[in-house]
C-alpha atoms as an extended CHARMM CRD file, in Angstrom:
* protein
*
       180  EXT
         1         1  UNK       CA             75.8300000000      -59.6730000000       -9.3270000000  PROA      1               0.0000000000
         2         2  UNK       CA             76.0650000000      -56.3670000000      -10.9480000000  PROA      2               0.0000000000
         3         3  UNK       CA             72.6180000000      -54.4920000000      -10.4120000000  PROA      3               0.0000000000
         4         4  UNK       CA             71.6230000000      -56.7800000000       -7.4160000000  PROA      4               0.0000000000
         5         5  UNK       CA             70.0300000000      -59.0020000000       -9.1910000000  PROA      5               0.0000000000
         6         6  UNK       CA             70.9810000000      -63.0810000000       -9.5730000000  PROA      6               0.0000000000
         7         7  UNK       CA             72.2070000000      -64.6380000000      -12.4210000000  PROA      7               0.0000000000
         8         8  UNK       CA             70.0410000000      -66.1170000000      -14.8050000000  PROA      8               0.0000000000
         9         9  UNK       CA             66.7590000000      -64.6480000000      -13.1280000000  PROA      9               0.0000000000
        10        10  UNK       CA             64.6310000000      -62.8710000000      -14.9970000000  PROA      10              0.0000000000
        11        11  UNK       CA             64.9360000000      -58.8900000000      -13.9520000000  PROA      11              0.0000000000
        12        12  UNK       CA             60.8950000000      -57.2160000000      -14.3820000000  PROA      12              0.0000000000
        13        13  UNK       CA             61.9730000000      -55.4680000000      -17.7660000000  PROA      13              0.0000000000
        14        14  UNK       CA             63.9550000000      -58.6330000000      -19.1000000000  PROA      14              0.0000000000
        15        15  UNK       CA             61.9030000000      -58.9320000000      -21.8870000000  PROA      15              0.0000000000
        16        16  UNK       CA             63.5110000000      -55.3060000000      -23.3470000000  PROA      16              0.0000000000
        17        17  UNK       CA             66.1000000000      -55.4980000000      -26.1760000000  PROA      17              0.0000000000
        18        18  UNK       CA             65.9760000000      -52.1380000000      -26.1940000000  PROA      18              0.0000000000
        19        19  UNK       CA             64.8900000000      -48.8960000000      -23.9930000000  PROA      19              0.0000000000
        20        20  UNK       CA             62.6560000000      -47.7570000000      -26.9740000000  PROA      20              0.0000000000
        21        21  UNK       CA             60.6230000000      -51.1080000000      -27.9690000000  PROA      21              0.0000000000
        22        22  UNK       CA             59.7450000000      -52.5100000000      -24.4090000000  PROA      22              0.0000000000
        23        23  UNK       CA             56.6430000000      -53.9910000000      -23.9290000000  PROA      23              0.0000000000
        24        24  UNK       CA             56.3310000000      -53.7380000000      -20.2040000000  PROA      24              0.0000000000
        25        25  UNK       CA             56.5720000000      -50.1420000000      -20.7000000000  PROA      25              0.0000000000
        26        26  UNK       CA             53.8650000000      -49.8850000000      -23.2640000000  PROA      26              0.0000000000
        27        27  UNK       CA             51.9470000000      -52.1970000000      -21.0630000000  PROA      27              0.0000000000
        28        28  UNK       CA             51.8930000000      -49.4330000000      -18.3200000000  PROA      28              0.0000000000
        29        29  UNK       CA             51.8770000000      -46.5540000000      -20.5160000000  PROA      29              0.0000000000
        30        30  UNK       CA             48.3140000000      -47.7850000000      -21.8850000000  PROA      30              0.0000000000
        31        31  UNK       CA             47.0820000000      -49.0940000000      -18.5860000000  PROA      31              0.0000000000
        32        32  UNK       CA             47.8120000000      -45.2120000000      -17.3040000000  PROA      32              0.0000000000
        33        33  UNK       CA             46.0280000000      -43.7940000000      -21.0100000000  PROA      33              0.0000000000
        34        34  UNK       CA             43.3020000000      -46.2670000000      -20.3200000000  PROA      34              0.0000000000
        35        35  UNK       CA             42.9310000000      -45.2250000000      -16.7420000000  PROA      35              0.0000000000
        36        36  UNK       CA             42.8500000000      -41.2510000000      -18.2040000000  PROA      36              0.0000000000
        37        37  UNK       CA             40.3380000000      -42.0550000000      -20.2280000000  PROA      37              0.0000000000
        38        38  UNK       CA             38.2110000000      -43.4140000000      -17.5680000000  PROA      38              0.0000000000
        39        39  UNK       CA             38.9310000000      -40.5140000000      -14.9080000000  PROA      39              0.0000000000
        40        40  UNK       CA             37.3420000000      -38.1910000000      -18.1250000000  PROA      40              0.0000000000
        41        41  UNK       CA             34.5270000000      -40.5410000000      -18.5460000000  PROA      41              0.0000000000
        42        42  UNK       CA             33.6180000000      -40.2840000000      -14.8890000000  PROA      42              0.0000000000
        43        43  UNK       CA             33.8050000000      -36.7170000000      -14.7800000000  PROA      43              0.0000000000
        44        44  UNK       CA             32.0650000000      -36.3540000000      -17.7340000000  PROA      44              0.0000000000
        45        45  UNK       CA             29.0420000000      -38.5320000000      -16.5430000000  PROA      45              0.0000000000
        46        46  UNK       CA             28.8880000000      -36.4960000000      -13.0430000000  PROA      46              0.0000000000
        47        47  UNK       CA             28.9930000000      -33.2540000000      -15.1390000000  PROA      47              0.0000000000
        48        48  UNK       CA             25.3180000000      -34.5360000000      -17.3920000000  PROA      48              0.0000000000
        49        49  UNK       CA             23.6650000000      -35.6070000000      -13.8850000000  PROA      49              0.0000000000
        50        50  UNK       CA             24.6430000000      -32.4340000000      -12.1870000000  PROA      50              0.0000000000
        51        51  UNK       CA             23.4090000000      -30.3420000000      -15.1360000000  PROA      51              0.0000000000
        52        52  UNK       CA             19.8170000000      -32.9540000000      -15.1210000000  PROA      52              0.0000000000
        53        53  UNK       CA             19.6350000000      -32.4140000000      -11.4010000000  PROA      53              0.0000000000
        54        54  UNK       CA             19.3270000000      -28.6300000000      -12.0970000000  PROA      54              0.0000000000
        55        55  UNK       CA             16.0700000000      -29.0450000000      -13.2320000000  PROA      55              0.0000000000
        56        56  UNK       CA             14.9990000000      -30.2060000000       -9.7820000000  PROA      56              0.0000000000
        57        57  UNK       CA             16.2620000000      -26.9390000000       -7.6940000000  PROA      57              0.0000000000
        58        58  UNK       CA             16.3620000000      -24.5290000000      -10.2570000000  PROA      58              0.0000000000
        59        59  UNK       CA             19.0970000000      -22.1800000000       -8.6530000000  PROA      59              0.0000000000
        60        60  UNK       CA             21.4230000000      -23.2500000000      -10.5550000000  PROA      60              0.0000000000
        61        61  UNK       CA             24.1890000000      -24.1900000000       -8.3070000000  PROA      61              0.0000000000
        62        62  UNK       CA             23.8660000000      -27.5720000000       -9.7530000000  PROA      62              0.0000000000
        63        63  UNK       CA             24.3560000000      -26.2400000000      -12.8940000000  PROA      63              0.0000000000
        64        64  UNK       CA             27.5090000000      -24.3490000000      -12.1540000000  PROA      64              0.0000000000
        65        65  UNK       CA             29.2770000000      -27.7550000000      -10.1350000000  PROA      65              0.0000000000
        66        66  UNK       CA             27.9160000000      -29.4220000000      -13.4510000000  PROA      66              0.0000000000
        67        67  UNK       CA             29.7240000000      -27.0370000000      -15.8500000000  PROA      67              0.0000000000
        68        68  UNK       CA             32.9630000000      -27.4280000000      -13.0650000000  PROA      68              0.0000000000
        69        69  UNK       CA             32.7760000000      -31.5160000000      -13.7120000000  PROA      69              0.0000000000
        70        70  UNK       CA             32.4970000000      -31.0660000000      -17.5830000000  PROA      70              0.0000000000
        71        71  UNK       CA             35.4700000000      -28.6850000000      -17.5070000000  PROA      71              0.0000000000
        72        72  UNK       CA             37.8100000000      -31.0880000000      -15.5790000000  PROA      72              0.0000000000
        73        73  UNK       CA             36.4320000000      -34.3320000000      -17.5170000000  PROA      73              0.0000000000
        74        74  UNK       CA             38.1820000000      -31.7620000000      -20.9000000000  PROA      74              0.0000000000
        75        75  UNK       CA             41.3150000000      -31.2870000000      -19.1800000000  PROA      75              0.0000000000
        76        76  UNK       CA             41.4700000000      -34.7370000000      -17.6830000000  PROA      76              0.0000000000
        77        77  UNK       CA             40.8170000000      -36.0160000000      -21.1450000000  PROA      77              0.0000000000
        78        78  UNK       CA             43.5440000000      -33.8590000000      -23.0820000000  PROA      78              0.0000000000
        79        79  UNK       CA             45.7330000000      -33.8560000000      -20.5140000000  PROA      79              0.0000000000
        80        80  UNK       CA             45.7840000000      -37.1840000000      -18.5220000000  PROA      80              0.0000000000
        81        81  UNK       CA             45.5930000000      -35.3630000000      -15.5430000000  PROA      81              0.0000000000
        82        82  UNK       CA             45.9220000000      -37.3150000000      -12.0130000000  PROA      82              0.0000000000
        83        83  UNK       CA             43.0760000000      -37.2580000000       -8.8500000000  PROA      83              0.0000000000
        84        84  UNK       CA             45.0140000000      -34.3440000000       -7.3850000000  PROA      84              0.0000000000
        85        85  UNK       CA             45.3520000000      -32.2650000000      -10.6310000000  PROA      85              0.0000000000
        86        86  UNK       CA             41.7960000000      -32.9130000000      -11.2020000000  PROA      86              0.0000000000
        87        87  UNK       CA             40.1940000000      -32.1620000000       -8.0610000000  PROA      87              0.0000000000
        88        88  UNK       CA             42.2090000000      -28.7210000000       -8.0930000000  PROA      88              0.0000000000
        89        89  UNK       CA             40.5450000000      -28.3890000000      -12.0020000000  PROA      89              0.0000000000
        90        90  UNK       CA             37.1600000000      -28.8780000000      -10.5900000000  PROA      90              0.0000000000
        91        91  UNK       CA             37.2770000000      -26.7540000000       -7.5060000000  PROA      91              0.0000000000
        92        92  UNK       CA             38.7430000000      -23.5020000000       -9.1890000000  PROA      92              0.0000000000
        93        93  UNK       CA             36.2920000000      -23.9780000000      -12.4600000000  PROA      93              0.0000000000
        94        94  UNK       CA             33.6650000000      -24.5400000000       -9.5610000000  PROA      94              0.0000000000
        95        95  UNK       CA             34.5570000000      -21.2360000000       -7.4320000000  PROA      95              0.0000000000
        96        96  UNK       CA             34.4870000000      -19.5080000000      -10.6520000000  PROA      96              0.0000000000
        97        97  UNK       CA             31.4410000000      -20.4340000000      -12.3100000000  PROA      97              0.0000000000
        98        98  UNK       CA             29.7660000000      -20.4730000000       -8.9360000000  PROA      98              0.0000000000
        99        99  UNK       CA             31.2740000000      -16.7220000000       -8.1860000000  PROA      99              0.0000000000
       100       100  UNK       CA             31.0100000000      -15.1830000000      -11.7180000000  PROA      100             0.0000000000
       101       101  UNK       CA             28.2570000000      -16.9670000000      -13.9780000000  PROA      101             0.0000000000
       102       102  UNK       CA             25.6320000000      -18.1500000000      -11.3770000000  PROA      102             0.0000000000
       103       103  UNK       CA             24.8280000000      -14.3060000000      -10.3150000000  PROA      103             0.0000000000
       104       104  UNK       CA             24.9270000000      -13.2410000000      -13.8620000000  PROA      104             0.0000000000
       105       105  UNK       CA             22.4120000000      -16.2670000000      -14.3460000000  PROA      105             0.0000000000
       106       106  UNK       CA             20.4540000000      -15.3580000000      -11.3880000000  PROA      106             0.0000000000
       107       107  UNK       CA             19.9980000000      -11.7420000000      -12.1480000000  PROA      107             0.0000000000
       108       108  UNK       CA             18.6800000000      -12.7590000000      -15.8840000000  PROA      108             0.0000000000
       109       109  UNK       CA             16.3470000000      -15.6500000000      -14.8520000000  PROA      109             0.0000000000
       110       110  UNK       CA             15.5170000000      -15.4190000000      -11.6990000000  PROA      110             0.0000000000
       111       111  UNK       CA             11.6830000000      -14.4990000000      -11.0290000000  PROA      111             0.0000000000
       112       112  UNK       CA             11.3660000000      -11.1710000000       -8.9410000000  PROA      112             0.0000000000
       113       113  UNK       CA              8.9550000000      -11.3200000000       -6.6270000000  PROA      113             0.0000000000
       114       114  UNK       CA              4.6850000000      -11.2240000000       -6.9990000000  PROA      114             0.0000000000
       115       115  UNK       CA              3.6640000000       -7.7590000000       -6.9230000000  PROA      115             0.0000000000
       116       116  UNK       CA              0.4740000000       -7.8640000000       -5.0630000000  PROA      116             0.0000000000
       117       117  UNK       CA             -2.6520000000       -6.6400000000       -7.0020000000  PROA      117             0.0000000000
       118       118  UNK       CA             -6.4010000000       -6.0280000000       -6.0710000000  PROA      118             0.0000000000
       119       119  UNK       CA             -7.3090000000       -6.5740000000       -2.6060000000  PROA      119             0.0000000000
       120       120  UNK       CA             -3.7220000000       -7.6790000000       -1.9270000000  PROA      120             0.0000000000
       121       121  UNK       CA             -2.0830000000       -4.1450000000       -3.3360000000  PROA      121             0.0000000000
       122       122  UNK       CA             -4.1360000000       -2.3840000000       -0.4570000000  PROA      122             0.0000000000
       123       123  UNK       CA             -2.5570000000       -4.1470000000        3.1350000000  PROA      123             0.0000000000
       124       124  UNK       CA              0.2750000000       -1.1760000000        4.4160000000  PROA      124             0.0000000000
       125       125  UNK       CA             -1.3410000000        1.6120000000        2.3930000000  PROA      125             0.0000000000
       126       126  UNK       CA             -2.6260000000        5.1460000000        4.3750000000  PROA      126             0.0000000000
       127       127  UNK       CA             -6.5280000000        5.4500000000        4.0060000000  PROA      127             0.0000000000
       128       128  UNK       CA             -8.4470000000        9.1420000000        5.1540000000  PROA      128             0.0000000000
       129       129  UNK       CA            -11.0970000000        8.3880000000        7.3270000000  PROA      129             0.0000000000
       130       130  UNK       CA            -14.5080000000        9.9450000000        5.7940000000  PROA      130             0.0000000000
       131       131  UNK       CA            -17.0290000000        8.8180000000        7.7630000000  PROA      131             0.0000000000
       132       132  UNK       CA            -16.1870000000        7.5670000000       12.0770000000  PROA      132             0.0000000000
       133       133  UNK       CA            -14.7380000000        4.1900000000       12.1380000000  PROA      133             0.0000000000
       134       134  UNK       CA            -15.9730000000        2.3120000000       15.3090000000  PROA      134             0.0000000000
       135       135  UNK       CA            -16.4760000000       -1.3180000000       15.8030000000  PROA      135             0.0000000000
       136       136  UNK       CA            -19.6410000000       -0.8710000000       13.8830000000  PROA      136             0.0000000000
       137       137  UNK       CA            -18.9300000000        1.1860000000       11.1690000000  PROA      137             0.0000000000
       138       138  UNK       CA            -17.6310000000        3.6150000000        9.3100000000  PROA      138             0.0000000000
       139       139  UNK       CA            -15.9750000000        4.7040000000        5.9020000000  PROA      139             0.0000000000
       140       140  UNK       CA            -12.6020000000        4.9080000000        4.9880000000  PROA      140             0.0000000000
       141       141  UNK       CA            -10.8280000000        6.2650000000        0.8060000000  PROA      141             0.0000000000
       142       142  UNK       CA             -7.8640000000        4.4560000000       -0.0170000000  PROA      142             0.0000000000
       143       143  UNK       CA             -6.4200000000        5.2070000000       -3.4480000000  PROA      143             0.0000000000
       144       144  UNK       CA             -9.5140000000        7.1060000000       -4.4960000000  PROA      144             0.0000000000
       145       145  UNK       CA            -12.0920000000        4.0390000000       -3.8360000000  PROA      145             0.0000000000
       146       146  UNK       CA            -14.8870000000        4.8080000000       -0.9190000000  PROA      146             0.0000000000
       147       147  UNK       CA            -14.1830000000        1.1740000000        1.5320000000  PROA      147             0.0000000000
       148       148  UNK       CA            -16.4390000000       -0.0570000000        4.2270000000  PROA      148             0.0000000000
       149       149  UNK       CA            -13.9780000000       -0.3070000000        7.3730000000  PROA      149             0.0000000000
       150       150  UNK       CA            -13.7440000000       -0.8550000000       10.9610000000  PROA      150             0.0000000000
       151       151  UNK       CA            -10.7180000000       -1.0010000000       13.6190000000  PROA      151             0.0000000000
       152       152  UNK       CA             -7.9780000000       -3.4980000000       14.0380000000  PROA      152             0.0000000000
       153       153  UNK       CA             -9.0480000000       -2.9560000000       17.5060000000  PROA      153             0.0000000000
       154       154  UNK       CA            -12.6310000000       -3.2850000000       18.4440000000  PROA      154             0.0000000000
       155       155  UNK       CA            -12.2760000000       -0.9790000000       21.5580000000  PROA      155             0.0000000000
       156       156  UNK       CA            -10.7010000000        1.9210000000       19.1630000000  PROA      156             0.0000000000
       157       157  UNK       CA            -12.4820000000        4.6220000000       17.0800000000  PROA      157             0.0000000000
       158       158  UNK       CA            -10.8940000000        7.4150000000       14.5560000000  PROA      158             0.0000000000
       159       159  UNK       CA            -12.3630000000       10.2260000000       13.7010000000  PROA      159             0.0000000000
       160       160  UNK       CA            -13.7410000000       11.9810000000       10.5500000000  PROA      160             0.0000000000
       161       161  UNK       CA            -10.4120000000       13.1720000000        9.2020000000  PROA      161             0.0000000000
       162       162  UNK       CA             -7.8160000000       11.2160000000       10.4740000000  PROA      162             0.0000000000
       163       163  UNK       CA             -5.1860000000        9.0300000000        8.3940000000  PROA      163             0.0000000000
       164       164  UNK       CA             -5.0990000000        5.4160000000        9.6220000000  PROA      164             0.0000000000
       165       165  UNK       CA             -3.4310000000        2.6650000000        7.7410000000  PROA      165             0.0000000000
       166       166  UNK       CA             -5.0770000000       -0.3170000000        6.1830000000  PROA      166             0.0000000000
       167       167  UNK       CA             -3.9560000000       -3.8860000000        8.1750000000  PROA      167             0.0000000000
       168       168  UNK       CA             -6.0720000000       -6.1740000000        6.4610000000  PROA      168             0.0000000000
       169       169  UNK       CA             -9.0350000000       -6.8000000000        3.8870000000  PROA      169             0.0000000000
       170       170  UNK       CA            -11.5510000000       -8.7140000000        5.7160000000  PROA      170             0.0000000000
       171       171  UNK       CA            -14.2570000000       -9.3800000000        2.9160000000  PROA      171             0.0000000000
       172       172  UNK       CA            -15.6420000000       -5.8870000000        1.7690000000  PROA      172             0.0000000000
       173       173  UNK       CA            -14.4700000000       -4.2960000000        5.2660000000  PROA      173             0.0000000000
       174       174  UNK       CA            -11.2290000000       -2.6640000000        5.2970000000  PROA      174             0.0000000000
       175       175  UNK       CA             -9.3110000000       -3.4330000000        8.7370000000  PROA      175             0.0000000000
       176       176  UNK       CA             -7.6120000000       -0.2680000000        9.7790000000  PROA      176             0.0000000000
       177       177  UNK       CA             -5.0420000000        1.0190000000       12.6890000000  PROA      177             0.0000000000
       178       178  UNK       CA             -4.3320000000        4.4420000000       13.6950000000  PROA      178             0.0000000000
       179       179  UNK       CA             -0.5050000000        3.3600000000       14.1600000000  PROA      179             0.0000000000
       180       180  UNK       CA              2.0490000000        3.9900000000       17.3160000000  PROA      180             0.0000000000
């Protein structure tokens, strides 16, 4: 029983003349293309949802783990890359769009912030008090413009002169504070 095996039973690659023209081989070598193929397919399909799921968050993180998938379904395809190979693929394309192109991305697109205009502009700016401010009334210039204002605090009162800062626009009253 040379081999271990019995006489006259079949061995797994009995069917081989040869090492070269074995069917059982090609067998398994396209059930391991065919299973390539399908790792790249996958990869492929989570890289297109990732990228349309982008356009829900619009920070683009999805964007970048998209880019990552469509990267490892390329190598996976070419290749015929295993799991392993191809989770290591997607996390170091990941880390490095994610690191590198998202700020890039960020700092081109990105909308800055509102700046505040009209009424809006004038909360935090210094205003010179022209005429007393007391719960009542008084007159206050901020930017050059004569407002109607009164105190943050009804119990307070600045004088003609002083520099208080504007809190608030209540209406056509400007809502002022002498500070700490």
């Amino acid at each position: 029983m040379p081999g271990g095996r019995l006489r006259g039973v079949p061995g797994p690659d009995s069917r081989c003349r040869s090492a070269d023209a074995c069917p059982v081989k090609e067998r398994r070598n396209r059930q391991a293309r065919y299973g390539d193929a399908v790792a790249a397919i996958v990869w492929l399909v989570a890289g297109i949802l990732l990228a349309a799921a982008e356009m829900l968050t619009g920070d683009f993180t999805l964007l970048m783990l998209g880019g990552a998938a469509l990267v490892t379904a390329g190598v996976s395809g070419v290749a015929g890359t295993s799991l392993v190979i191809d989770a290591v693929v997607f996390g170091i394309s990941a880390l490095a769009l994610i690191l590198l192109v998202r700020p890039m991305l960020l700092r081109r697109f990105a909308t800055p912030p509102p700046t505040p205009t009209n009424v809006d502009a004038l909360e935090g700016k210094t205003a010179k008090v022209l005429e007393a401010v007391n719960e009542n009334h008084g007159q206050v210039k901020i930017g050059g413009e004569v407002w109607s204002a009164r105190p943050l605090d009804p119990s307070e009162a600045y004088a003609e002169g002083e520099t208080v800062y504007v809190m608030k626009i209540d209406g056509a009253h400007a809502v002022v504070w002498k500070g700490p």
